[in-house]
Amino acid sequence: MNPTPDEFQVTLANCDREPIHIPGRVQSHGVLVAFGAGGVVTHISANAGAILGEFAPALGQSLADTCFGQNAQMLHGVQECLRDDGPDVQPVALEVELLGRRMEMVAHRHQGVTLIELEPLPDDDRRFDNHAFQGHRALGRLRRQRTIEDLLAAAVQEVRRLTGFDRVMAYRFRHDDSGDVVVEDKLESLEPFAGRRYPASDIPAQARRLYVLNTLRNIVDVASPTVPLEVFDPEAPPLDMSHALLRGVSPVHIEYLTNMGVRASMSISIVINGSLWGMLACHHMQPHVVPYRVRTACDVLAQVLAANVQGLMARSHAARMESAASVRTQAIQHLLHADDGIFALQSRAQALCDMLEAQGLVLANGGRVAVHGGLPVAAGRALVAWLEEQATTTRDSFVSRNCLDDVPAPLRETLGVWCGFLAVRFAPASGGWLVALRKEQVETIAWGGRPEKEYVHGPMGTRLTPRGSFDVWKETVRGQCVPWNGADREIAQALLAELIRAASVRGAEVAHARTHLLSMLGVASGGDTDTAAAPAEASSAAGRLRHVVGQVLDASRLSSGTGFELRPEALDLSALVRELLDQKGEAYPDTRFVRELPRQLMLQGDAQRLRQLIQSLLSNARVHGAPGEPIFVQLAESDGTAVLDVSNTGDAIDPAAVDALFDPLRRPTPGERAGGLGLGLYIARSIARAHGGELDYAFADPFVVFSLTLPVQAAVVAA
């Protein structure tokens, strides 16, 4: 059995285990009565007679015999709790009158026990009568805010307006559970607390759990002694008061508030995704009663606040993930099409740093190391060596540090101002690492008093004494970076997956290129270099290799100035295009070619070379066109010129890259899918010009269009 509150003594060693959910006591301004499963009074606060007089229930009394059973309104509320089949129910709240006094009655059930709490209303409670209007106004104001800071500022102002507290503060908790007072609304005469930080120990773990479970906590008078509970069965477990409004307050917390000069308080939890994200804390310098109906309005306001904060955080997270995905895609495409492997990312290093909110970057693979952001190469090399040493035993592919306390002192000295890193290991076999680094964040923290617990005895004898001073105490923190958060890790994990994929693709390409080159050399030695091989032949492996060798030889002829040896003849260009389209359709049934061709279009030309040119345009459109979208092929004659347009759906080519499209030495642009040696367009334009024509690129949204123009030369055209 758990120790009873009287048996548990709070010490420095166990204050975070104080059983605050079973204090066995209530605040003195109200009365608590508990009914067991059989509808019998099992617990009652010792002040029931003083507050309720003749209406006070007695231990062991049945519900029907109590004041709750003799008042139809109250009986209905209690029975609603008793008959519900679920383990717990939402509170049932009523305004009742006993002994000529107006009271608020709140009933709820927890763990099979129905708890009824009665709080007398103050004589001046009519000043809260417009709380519904004010609450509606407050909710409307919250919905208009567009930043978290503005939300918190509006919330503290509206809660203070609703409740009348002297000070209302908005806390936001950090990753280490310490909390910052982000904003406050207060009497001008009070010392400002905004901007101060309070340690995690100010809210022990068990208190945090209760703040999530029961989101509103109210203390009417810090100086008023609590009242014990009288128990029907002394052997029964302590009454769980996790959801009780009147639950007695920990003596440590009482002393904490007293040291701050606070006589009354209220806290409202801001819970996001099941965790305590922040809190609205209310202080009053005198005892202060806030009716339950007003407190619930504040609780609803905090729930709306939490929902809006969560929405803003979700949108911010989504925007960052989208931006990171774009940066990652561009970087990986660049890596895949570059010759320098991972080190090709040096040109994208700043974008990667911005993506990870880092200031430095290290790239390593195969014993080579490159750095960005001012980090010395020696420091980057030493860090990668340490990471490799650690990974040998841990086999971790993902490592992060917010400080370097666990790294060897020589490495810390080498890294200097760089105090944190996030590293991904994408190629274990070759020592492939990408490491983002952050510099030391020298931070001066304005603590609300020294954060350490006081090792002195206080009013509770051997109990822990909280801090006695809340004057600002400043501390300078060094040796740490801004912590890597969940979003940073999510982005880095996605980058790791893409780097692993890219490393695999590049490895496969290297293996293929090696095999391909050996095959090319073998075919070339056979002497068959006919570049105008039949499509059926070109569909075979040998044909494809002959095509590659032919392209190399054509490029060699053009670069040497030899040029093409054309064999012009009268030919039907329309028939030639129709034949090639039929062959493409059979070879690639998933690709749809939409054709607009005249019945006949005669001209003088080299049939084999024009076949090679048109084949190149059709292949280019198929490889680079959007999957599933048709390819349009249009042939017409105008003013003595044959015009063949091949159009595929795609993105416009960067204007800076257009001039390089027909360059035999160009490299594929990022995002361009590989389609051979990159000589096709160069050779195609050369063939067009050898015929006195031209090959050009244009973009007609959403189509990429390559246009071939050829002189007809006394051709016969038939529609």
CSV table of C-alpha atoms in Angstrom, one decimal, residues 290-714:
chain,number,residue,atom,x,y,z
A,290,VAL,CA,-12.7,32.6,-8.8
A,291,PRO,CA,-16.0,30.8,-9.4
A,292,TYR,CA,-15.9,27.4,-11.1
A,293,ARG,CA,-17.9,28.6,-14.1
A,294,VAL,CA,-15.2,31.2,-14.8
A,295,ARG,CA,-12.4,28.8,-14.3
A,296,THR,CA,-13.9,26.4,-16.8
A,297,ALA,CA,-14.2,29.3,-19.3
A,298,CYS,CA,-10.4,29.8,-18.8
A,299,ASP,CA,-9.8,26.1,-19.3
A,300,VAL,CA,-11.7,26.1,-22.6
A,301,LEU,CA,-9.7,29.2,-23.6
A,302,ALA,CA,-6.5,27.3,-22.9
A,303,GLN,CA,-7.7,24.3,-25.0
A,304,VAL,CA,-8.4,26.7,-27.9
A,305,LEU,CA,-5.0,28.2,-27.3
A,306,ALA,CA,-3.4,24.8,-27.4
A,307,ALA,CA,-5.2,23.9,-30.6
A,308,ASN,CA,-4.1,27.1,-32.3
A,309,VAL,CA,-0.5,26.7,-31.1
A,310,GLN,CA,-0.5,23.2,-32.4
A,311,GLY,CA,-1.9,24.3,-35.8
A,312,LEU,CA,0.8,27.0,-36.1
A,313,MET,CA,3.5,24.6,-35.2
A,314,ALA,CA,2.1,22.0,-37.7
A,315,ARG,CA,2.1,24.6,-40.5
A,316,SER,CA,5.6,25.7,-39.7
A,317,HIS,CA,6.8,22.1,-39.5
A,318,ALA,CA,5.1,21.3,-42.9
A,319,ALA,CA,6.6,24.4,-44.5
A,320,ARG,CA,10.1,23.4,-43.3
A,321,MET,CA,9.7,19.8,-44.4
A,322,GLU,CA,8.5,21.0,-47.9
A,323,SER,CA,11.5,23.3,-48.2
A,324,ALA,CA,13.9,20.6,-47.0
A,325,ALA,CA,12.4,18.2,-49.5
A,326,SER,CA,13.1,20.6,-52.3
A,327,VAL,CA,16.7,21.3,-51.2
A,328,ARG,CA,17.3,17.5,-50.7
A,329,THR,CA,15.9,16.7,-54.2
A,330,GLN,CA,18.0,19.3,-55.9
A,331,ALA,CA,21.1,18.2,-54.0
A,332,ILE,CA,20.6,14.5,-54.8
A,333,GLN,CA,19.9,15.1,-58.5
A,334,HIS,CA,23.1,17.2,-58.7
A,335,LEU,CA,25.0,14.4,-56.9
A,336,LEU,CA,23.6,11.7,-59.3
A,337,HIS,CA,24.7,13.6,-62.4
A,338,ALA,CA,28.1,14.9,-61.2
A,339,ASP,CA,31.4,13.1,-61.6
A,340,ASP,CA,32.7,13.9,-58.1
A,341,GLY,CA,30.3,11.8,-56.0
A,342,ILE,CA,29.5,13.2,-52.6
A,343,PHE,CA,31.9,16.0,-53.1
A,344,ALA,CA,29.7,17.4,-55.8
A,345,LEU,CA,27.5,18.6,-52.9
A,346,GLN,CA,30.1,21.2,-52.0
A,347,SER,CA,28.3,23.6,-54.4
A,348,ARG,CA,25.1,22.9,-52.4
A,349,ALA,CA,26.7,23.0,-49.0
A,350,GLN,CA,25.1,26.3,-47.9
A,351,ALA,CA,21.6,25.2,-48.9
A,352,LEU,CA,22.2,22.0,-46.9
A,353,CYS,CA,23.3,24.0,-43.9
A,354,ASP,CA,20.3,26.2,-44.2
A,355,MET,CA,18.1,23.1,-44.4
A,356,LEU,CA,19.5,21.7,-41.2
A,357,GLU,CA,19.9,25.2,-39.5
A,358,ALA,CA,23.6,24.5,-39.2
A,359,GLN,CA,26.6,26.7,-39.7
A,360,GLY,CA,29.1,24.1,-41.0
A,361,LEU,CA,29.2,21.0,-43.1
A,362,VAL,CA,31.7,18.1,-43.5
A,363,LEU,CA,31.7,15.7,-46.5
A,364,ALA,CA,33.8,12.5,-46.3
A,365,ASN,CA,34.2,9.5,-48.5
A,366,GLY,CA,37.0,7.2,-49.4
A,367,GLY,CA,39.5,8.9,-47.1
A,368,ARG,CA,38.8,12.3,-48.7
A,369,VAL,CA,37.3,15.1,-46.6
A,370,ALA,CA,35.8,18.5,-47.6
A,371,VAL,CA,34.5,21.2,-45.3
A,372,HIS,CA,32.2,24.2,-45.5
A,373,GLY,CA,31.5,27.1,-43.2
A,374,GLY,CA,34.9,28.0,-41.9
A,375,LEU,CA,35.6,24.7,-40.1
A,376,PRO,CA,39.3,23.8,-40.5
A,377,VAL,CA,39.9,20.7,-42.7
A,378,ALA,CA,42.0,19.2,-39.9
A,379,ALA,CA,39.0,19.5,-37.5
A,380,GLY,CA,36.7,17.9,-40.1
A,381,ARG,CA,39.1,15.1,-40.6
A,382,ALA,CA,39.5,14.5,-36.9
A,383,LEU,CA,35.8,14.5,-36.3
A,384,VAL,CA,35.2,11.9,-39.1
A,385,ALA,CA,38.0,9.7,-37.8
A,386,TRP,CA,36.3,9.7,-34.3
A,387,LEU,CA,32.9,9.0,-35.8
A,388,GLU,CA,34.4,6.1,-37.8
A,389,GLU,CA,36.0,4.8,-34.6
A,390,GLN,CA,32.7,5.0,-32.7
A,391,ALA,CA,30.7,3.4,-35.6
A,392,THR,CA,33.0,0.4,-35.7
A,393,THR,CA,31.5,-0.7,-32.3
A,394,THR,CA,28.0,0.9,-32.3
A,395,ARG,CA,27.3,0.6,-36.1
A,396,ASP,CA,25.2,3.7,-35.8
A,397,SER,CA,24.3,5.5,-39.0
A,398,PHE,CA,22.9,8.5,-37.2
A,399,VAL,CA,24.7,10.4,-34.5
A,400,SER,CA,23.9,13.8,-32.8
A,401,ARG,CA,25.4,15.8,-30.0
A,402,ASN,CA,24.3,19.1,-28.4
A,403,CYS,CA,27.6,19.4,-26.6
A,404,LEU,CA,31.0,17.5,-26.8
A,405,ASP,CA,31.3,16.4,-23.2
A,406,ASP,CA,31.8,12.7,-24.3
A,407,VAL,CA,34.4,13.3,-27.0
A,408,PRO,CA,38.1,13.2,-26.3
A,409,ALA,CA,39.6,16.5,-25.1
A,410,PRO,CA,42.0,16.8,-28.0
A,411,LEU,CA,39.1,16.6,-30.4
A,412,ARG,CA,37.1,19.3,-28.4
A,413,GLU,CA,40.1,21.6,-28.7
A,414,THR,CA,40.5,21.0,-32.4
A,415,LEU,CA,36.8,21.7,-33.0
A,416,GLY,CA,37.0,25.0,-31.0
A,417,VAL,CA,33.7,26.9,-31.3
A,418,TRP,CA,31.9,24.0,-33.0
A,419,CYS,CA,30.0,22.4,-30.1
A,420,GLY,CA,27.4,20.2,-31.7
A,421,PHE,CA,26.9,18.0,-34.7
A,422,LEU,CA,24.4,15.8,-36.5
A,423,ALA,CA,26.1,13.1,-38.6
A,424,VAL,CA,24.7,10.6,-41.1
A,425,ARG,CA,26.8,7.6,-42.3
A,426,PHE,CA,25.6,6.8,-45.8
A,427,ALA,CA,28.4,4.5,-47.0
A,428,PRO,CA,30.0,2.4,-44.3
A,429,ALA,CA,32.2,0.5,-46.7
A,430,SER,CA,34.0,3.6,-47.9
A,431,GLY,CA,33.7,5.8,-44.8
A,432,GLY,CA,31.0,8.0,-46.3
A,433,TRP,CA,29.7,10.7,-43.8
A,434,LEU,CA,27.8,13.9,-44.1
A,435,VAL,CA,28.1,16.0,-40.9
A,436,ALA,CA,26.2,19.2,-40.1
A,437,LEU,CA,27.7,21.3,-37.3
A,438,ARG,CA,26.6,24.1,-35.0
A,439,LYS,CA,28.7,26.6,-33.2
A,440,GLU,CA,28.7,27.2,-29.5
A,441,GLN,CA,25.7,29.2,-28.3
A,442,VAL,CA,26.9,31.5,-25.5
A,443,GLU,CA,23.7,32.1,-23.6
A,444,THR,CA,23.1,34.3,-20.6
A,445,ILE,CA,20.1,33.0,-18.7
A,446,ALA,CA,18.1,35.2,-16.4
A,447,TRP,CA,16.9,32.7,-13.8
A,448,GLY,CA,14.1,33.5,-11.4
A,449,GLY,CA,16.4,32.9,-8.4
A,450,ARG,CA,19.2,30.4,-8.3
A,451,PRO,CA,18.0,27.2,-9.9
A,452,GLU,CA,19.6,24.9,-7.3
A,453,LYS,CA,17.5,23.6,-4.4
A,454,GLU,CA,18.3,25.1,-1.0
A,455,TYR,CA,20.0,22.8,1.5
A,456,VAL,CA,18.5,24.4,4.6
A,457,HIS,CA,15.8,23.5,7.0
A,458,GLY,CA,12.5,25.4,6.9
A,459,PRO,CA,9.1,25.6,8.5
A,460,MET,CA,8.4,22.0,7.7
A,461,GLY,CA,11.3,20.8,9.8
A,462,THR,CA,13.2,18.1,7.9
A,463,ARG,CA,11.3,18.9,4.7
A,464,LEU,CA,12.9,20.6,1.6
A,465,THR,CA,12.8,24.3,1.6
A,466,PRO,CA,12.2,25.9,-1.9
A,467,ARG,CA,14.2,28.9,-3.0
A,468,GLY,CA,13.7,31.8,-0.7
A,469,SER,CA,14.7,34.5,-3.2
A,470,PHE,CA,13.3,35.0,-6.7
A,471,ASP,CA,15.6,37.9,-7.6
A,472,VAL,CA,17.1,37.6,-11.0
A,473,TRP,CA,20.2,35.4,-11.0
A,474,LYS,CA,22.1,35.4,-14.2
A,475,GLU,CA,24.2,32.4,-15.5
A,476,THR,CA,26.3,32.2,-18.6
A,477,VAL,CA,26.1,28.8,-20.3
A,478,ARG,CA,29.0,27.8,-22.6
A,479,GLY,CA,30.0,24.6,-24.5
A,480,GLN,CA,26.6,23.9,-26.0
A,481,CYS,CA,24.9,24.5,-29.3
A,482,VAL,CA,21.3,25.1,-30.0
A,483,PRO,CA,19.9,21.6,-29.5
A,484,TRP,CA,19.0,19.4,-32.5
A,485,ASN,CA,15.2,19.0,-32.3
A,486,GLY,CA,12.8,16.5,-33.8
A,487,ALA,CA,12.4,18.3,-37.0
A,488,ASP,CA,16.2,18.5,-37.5
A,489,ARG,CA,16.4,14.7,-37.0
A,490,GLU,CA,13.5,14.0,-39.3
A,491,ILE,CA,15.2,16.1,-42.1
A,492,ALA,CA,18.5,14.4,-41.5
A,493,GLN,CA,17.0,10.9,-41.6
A,494,ALA,CA,15.3,11.7,-44.9
A,495,LEU,CA,18.6,13.0,-46.2
A,496,LEU,CA,20.4,9.8,-45.0
A,497,ALA,CA,17.9,7.6,-46.9
A,498,GLU,CA,18.4,9.6,-50.1
A,499,LEU,CA,22.2,9.5,-49.8
A,500,ILE,CA,22.1,5.8,-49.3
A,501,ARG,CA,19.9,5.5,-52.4
A,502,ALA,CA,22.2,7.7,-54.4
A,503,ALA,CA,25.3,5.8,-53.3
A,504,SER,CA,23.6,2.6,-54.5
A,505,VAL,CA,22.6,4.1,-57.9
A,506,ARG,CA,26.1,5.5,-58.5
A,507,GLY,CA,27.6,2.1,-57.6
A,508,ALA,CA,25.3,0.4,-60.1
A,509,GLU,CA,26.2,3.0,-62.7
A,510,VAL,CA,29.9,2.5,-62.2
A,511,ALA,CA,29.5,-1.3,-62.6
A,512,HIS,CA,27.3,-0.9,-65.7
A,513,ALA,CA,29.7,1.6,-67.3
A,514,ARG,CA,32.6,-0.8,-66.7
A,515,THR,CA,30.7,-3.6,-68.4
A,516,HIS,CA,29.5,-1.3,-71.1
A,517,LEU,CA,32.9,0.0,-72.0
A,518,LEU,CA,34.3,-3.5,-72.2
A,519,SER,CA,31.5,-4.5,-74.5
A,520,MET,CA,31.9,-1.4,-76.7
A,521,LEU,CA,35.6,-2.1,-77.1
A,522,GLY,CA,34.8,-5.7,-78.2
A,523,VAL,CA,32.2,-4.5,-80.7
A,524,ALA,CA,34.3,-1.7,-82.1
A,525,SER,CA,37.1,-4.2,-82.8
A,526,GLY,CA,34.7,-6.0,-85.2
A,527,GLY,CA,34.7,-3.0,-87.5
A,528,ASP,CA,30.9,-2.7,-87.9
A,529,THR,CA,30.2,1.1,-87.4
A,530,ASP,CA,27.0,1.5,-89.4
A,531,THR,CA,25.3,4.3,-87.5
A,532,ALA,CA,22.1,3.8,-89.5
A,533,ALA,CA,21.4,0.3,-88.2
A,534,ALA,CA,17.8,-0.9,-88.6
A,535,PRO,CA,15.6,-0.3,-85.6
A,536,ALA,CA,15.0,-4.0,-85.2
A,537,GLU,CA,18.8,-4.5,-84.9
A,538,ALA,CA,19.1,-1.5,-82.6
A,539,SER,CA,16.7,-3.1,-80.2
A,540,SER,CA,19.2,-5.8,-79.5
A,541,ALA,CA,22.2,-5.4,-77.1
A,542,ALA,CA,24.6,-5.5,-80.0
A,543,GLY,CA,22.6,-3.0,-82.0
A,544,ARG,CA,22.6,-0.6,-79.0
A,545,LEU,CA,26.3,-0.9,-78.7
A,546,ARG,CA,26.8,-0.3,-82.4
A,547,HIS,CA,24.6,2.8,-82.0
A,548,VAL,CA,26.8,4.1,-79.2
A,549,VAL,CA,30.0,3.4,-81.1
A,550,GLY,CA,28.4,5.1,-84.2
A,551,GLN,CA,27.7,8.2,-82.1
A,552,VAL,CA,31.3,8.4,-80.9
A,553,LEU,CA,32.6,8.1,-84.5
A,554,ASP,CA,30.1,10.7,-85.8
A,555,ALA,CA,31.2,13.1,-83.1
A,556,SER,CA,34.8,12.4,-83.9
A,557,ARG,CA,34.2,13.2,-87.6
A,558,LEU,CA,32.4,16.4,-86.8
A,559,SER,CA,35.0,17.6,-84.3
A,560,SER,CA,37.8,16.9,-86.8
A,561,GLY,CA,36.0,18.9,-89.5
A,562,THR,CA,35.4,15.9,-91.8
A,563,GLY,CA,31.6,16.2,-91.6
A,564,PHE,CA,29.0,13.8,-93.0
A,565,GLU,CA,29.1,12.2,-96.4
A,566,LEU,CA,25.5,12.6,-97.5
A,567,ARG,CA,23.8,10.5,-100.2
A,568,PRO,CA,20.8,12.6,-101.1
A,569,GLU,CA,17.8,11.1,-102.9
A,570,ALA,CA,14.2,11.9,-103.4
A,571,LEU,CA,12.3,10.6,-100.3
A,572,ASP,CA,8.9,10.9,-98.7
A,573,LEU,CA,9.5,12.5,-95.3
A,574,SER,CA,6.0,11.8,-94.2
A,575,ALA,CA,6.3,8.1,-94.9
A,576,LEU,CA,9.7,8.0,-93.1
A,577,VAL,CA,8.2,9.6,-90.0
A,578,ARG,CA,5.1,7.3,-90.2
A,579,GLU,CA,7.4,4.3,-90.4
A,580,LEU,CA,9.5,5.3,-87.4
A,581,LEU,CA,6.4,6.1,-85.3
A,582,ASP,CA,5.0,2.7,-86.1
A,583,GLN,CA,8.2,1.0,-85.0
A,584,LYS,CA,8.3,3.1,-81.7
A,585,GLY,CA,4.7,2.2,-81.0
A,586,GLU,CA,5.5,-1.5,-81.3
A,587,ALA,CA,8.6,-1.2,-79.2
A,588,TYR,CA,7.1,1.0,-76.5
A,589,PRO,CA,3.3,0.2,-76.3
A,590,ASP,CA,2.9,2.2,-73.1
A,591,THR,CA,4.0,5.4,-75.0
A,592,ARG,CA,1.2,7.1,-77.0
A,593,PHE,CA,2.3,9.1,-80.1
A,594,VAL,CA,-0.3,11.5,-81.5
A,595,ARG,CA,0.5,12.2,-85.2
A,596,GLU,CA,-0.5,14.9,-87.6
A,597,LEU,CA,1.1,14.0,-90.9
A,598,PRO,CA,0.3,14.9,-94.6
A,599,ARG,CA,-0.3,12.0,-96.9
A,600,GLN,CA,3.0,12.8,-98.6
A,601,LEU,CA,5.8,15.3,-98.3
A,602,MET,CA,8.7,14.8,-100.8
A,603,LEU,CA,12.2,16.3,-100.5
A,604,GLN,CA,15.8,15.6,-101.3
A,605,GLY,CA,17.8,14.1,-98.4
A,606,ASP,CA,20.0,11.3,-97.0
A,607,ALA,CA,17.4,8.8,-95.9
A,608,GLN,CA,19.7,7.0,-93.4
A,609,ARG,CA,20.9,10.3,-91.8
A,610,LEU,CA,17.4,11.7,-91.6
A,611,ARG,CA,16.2,8.5,-90.1
A,612,GLN,CA,18.9,8.8,-87.4
A,613,LEU,CA,17.9,12.4,-86.7
A,614,ILE,CA,14.2,11.7,-86.4
A,615,GLN,CA,14.9,8.6,-84.3
A,616,SER,CA,16.9,10.8,-81.9
A,617,LEU,CA,14.1,13.3,-81.5
A,618,LEU,CA,11.5,10.6,-80.8
A,619,SER,CA,13.7,8.8,-78.3
A,620,ASN,CA,14.5,12.1,-76.6
A,621,ALA,CA,10.8,12.9,-76.2
A,622,ARG,CA,10.0,9.4,-74.9
A,623,VAL,CA,12.9,9.5,-72.3
A,624,HIS,CA,12.3,13.0,-71.0
A,625,GLY,CA,8.5,13.4,-71.4
A,626,ALA,CA,6.2,13.2,-68.5
A,627,PRO,CA,5.1,9.5,-67.8
A,628,GLY,CA,1.6,8.7,-69.2
A,629,GLU,CA,1.4,11.9,-71.3
A,630,PRO,CA,1.2,11.6,-75.1
A,631,ILE,CA,4.0,12.8,-77.5
A,632,PHE,CA,2.8,15.0,-80.4
A,633,VAL,CA,4.4,14.7,-83.8
A,634,GLN,CA,3.4,17.2,-86.4
A,635,LEU,CA,4.7,17.5,-89.9
A,636,ALA,CA,3.7,20.3,-92.4
A,637,GLU,CA,5.1,22.3,-95.3
A,638,SER,CA,5.1,26.1,-95.4
A,639,ASP,CA,6.7,28.3,-98.0
A,640,GLY,CA,9.0,25.7,-99.3
A,641,THR,CA,10.1,24.5,-95.9
A,642,ALA,CA,9.2,21.2,-94.2
A,643,VAL,CA,8.6,21.7,-90.5
A,644,LEU,CA,8.6,18.7,-88.1
A,645,ASP,CA,7.7,19.4,-84.4
A,646,VAL,CA,8.1,16.8,-81.8
A,647,SER,CA,6.5,17.9,-78.5
A,648,ASN,CA,6.5,16.2,-75.1
A,649,THR,CA,5.0,17.4,-71.8
A,650,GLY,CA,7.8,18.7,-69.5
A,651,ASP,CA,9.3,21.5,-67.6
A,652,ALA,CA,11.0,24.4,-69.4
A,653,ILE,CA,14.8,24.1,-69.6
A,654,ASP,CA,16.7,26.7,-67.7
A,655,PRO,CA,17.5,29.5,-70.2
A,656,ALA,CA,21.1,29.4,-69.1
A,657,ALA,CA,21.3,25.7,-70.2
A,658,VAL,CA,19.5,26.1,-73.6
A,659,ASP,CA,22.7,27.1,-75.5
A,660,ALA,CA,24.4,24.0,-74.1
A,661,LEU,CA,21.7,21.6,-75.3
A,662,PHE,CA,23.5,20.9,-78.6
A,663,ASP,CA,27.0,21.0,-77.0
A,664,PRO,CA,28.8,17.7,-77.3
A,665,LEU,CA,30.8,18.3,-74.1
A,666,ARG,CA,27.8,19.3,-72.0
A,667,ARG,CA,26.9,17.5,-68.7
A,668,PRO,CA,23.3,16.6,-68.0
A,669,THR,CA,21.5,19.2,-66.0
A,670,PRO,CA,20.2,18.4,-62.5
A,671,GLY,CA,16.8,16.7,-62.8
A,672,GLU,CA,17.5,15.4,-66.3
A,673,ARG,CA,17.3,11.7,-66.8
A,674,ALA,CA,20.2,10.0,-68.4
A,675,GLY,CA,19.7,8.9,-71.9
A,676,GLY,CA,23.1,7.8,-73.4
A,677,LEU,CA,26.3,9.7,-74.0
A,678,GLY,CA,24.6,13.1,-74.5
A,679,LEU,CA,25.7,13.3,-78.1
A,680,GLY,CA,22.3,12.8,-79.7
A,681,LEU,CA,21.1,16.4,-80.1
A,682,TYR,CA,24.6,17.5,-81.2
A,683,ILE,CA,24.7,15.0,-84.0
A,684,ALA,CA,21.0,15.6,-84.9
A,685,ARG,CA,21.5,19.4,-85.3
A,686,SER,CA,24.6,18.7,-87.4
A,687,ILE,CA,22.6,16.4,-89.7
A,688,ALA,CA,19.9,19.1,-90.1
A,689,ARG,CA,22.5,21.7,-90.9
A,690,ALA,CA,24.2,19.4,-93.4
A,691,HIS,CA,20.9,19.3,-95.2
A,692,GLY,CA,20.6,23.1,-95.2
A,693,GLY,CA,18.1,23.1,-92.4
A,694,GLU,CA,18.0,23.7,-88.6
A,695,LEU,CA,17.0,22.0,-85.3
A,696,ASP,CA,15.8,24.3,-82.5
A,697,TYR,CA,14.3,24.1,-79.0
A,698,ALA,CA,11.3,26.0,-77.7
A,699,PHE,CA,8.9,25.8,-74.8
A,700,ALA,CA,5.1,26.2,-75.3
A,701,ASP,CA,3.7,25.6,-71.8
A,702,PRO,CA,3.4,22.7,-70.9
A,703,PHE,CA,5.3,21.3,-73.9
A,704,VAL,CA,9.0,21.0,-74.7
A,705,VAL,CA,9.2,21.3,-78.5
A,706,PHE,CA,12.1,20.4,-80.8
A,707,SER,CA,11.5,21.8,-84.3
A,708,LEU,CA,13.3,20.4,-87.4
A,709,THR,CA,13.2,22.6,-90.5
A,710,LEU,CA,14.4,21.3,-94.0
A,711,PRO,CA,14.2,22.9,-97.4
A,712,VAL,CA,11.7,21.0,-99.7
A,713,GLN,CA,13.6,21.6,-102.9
A,714,ALA,CA,10.9,21.2,-105.6
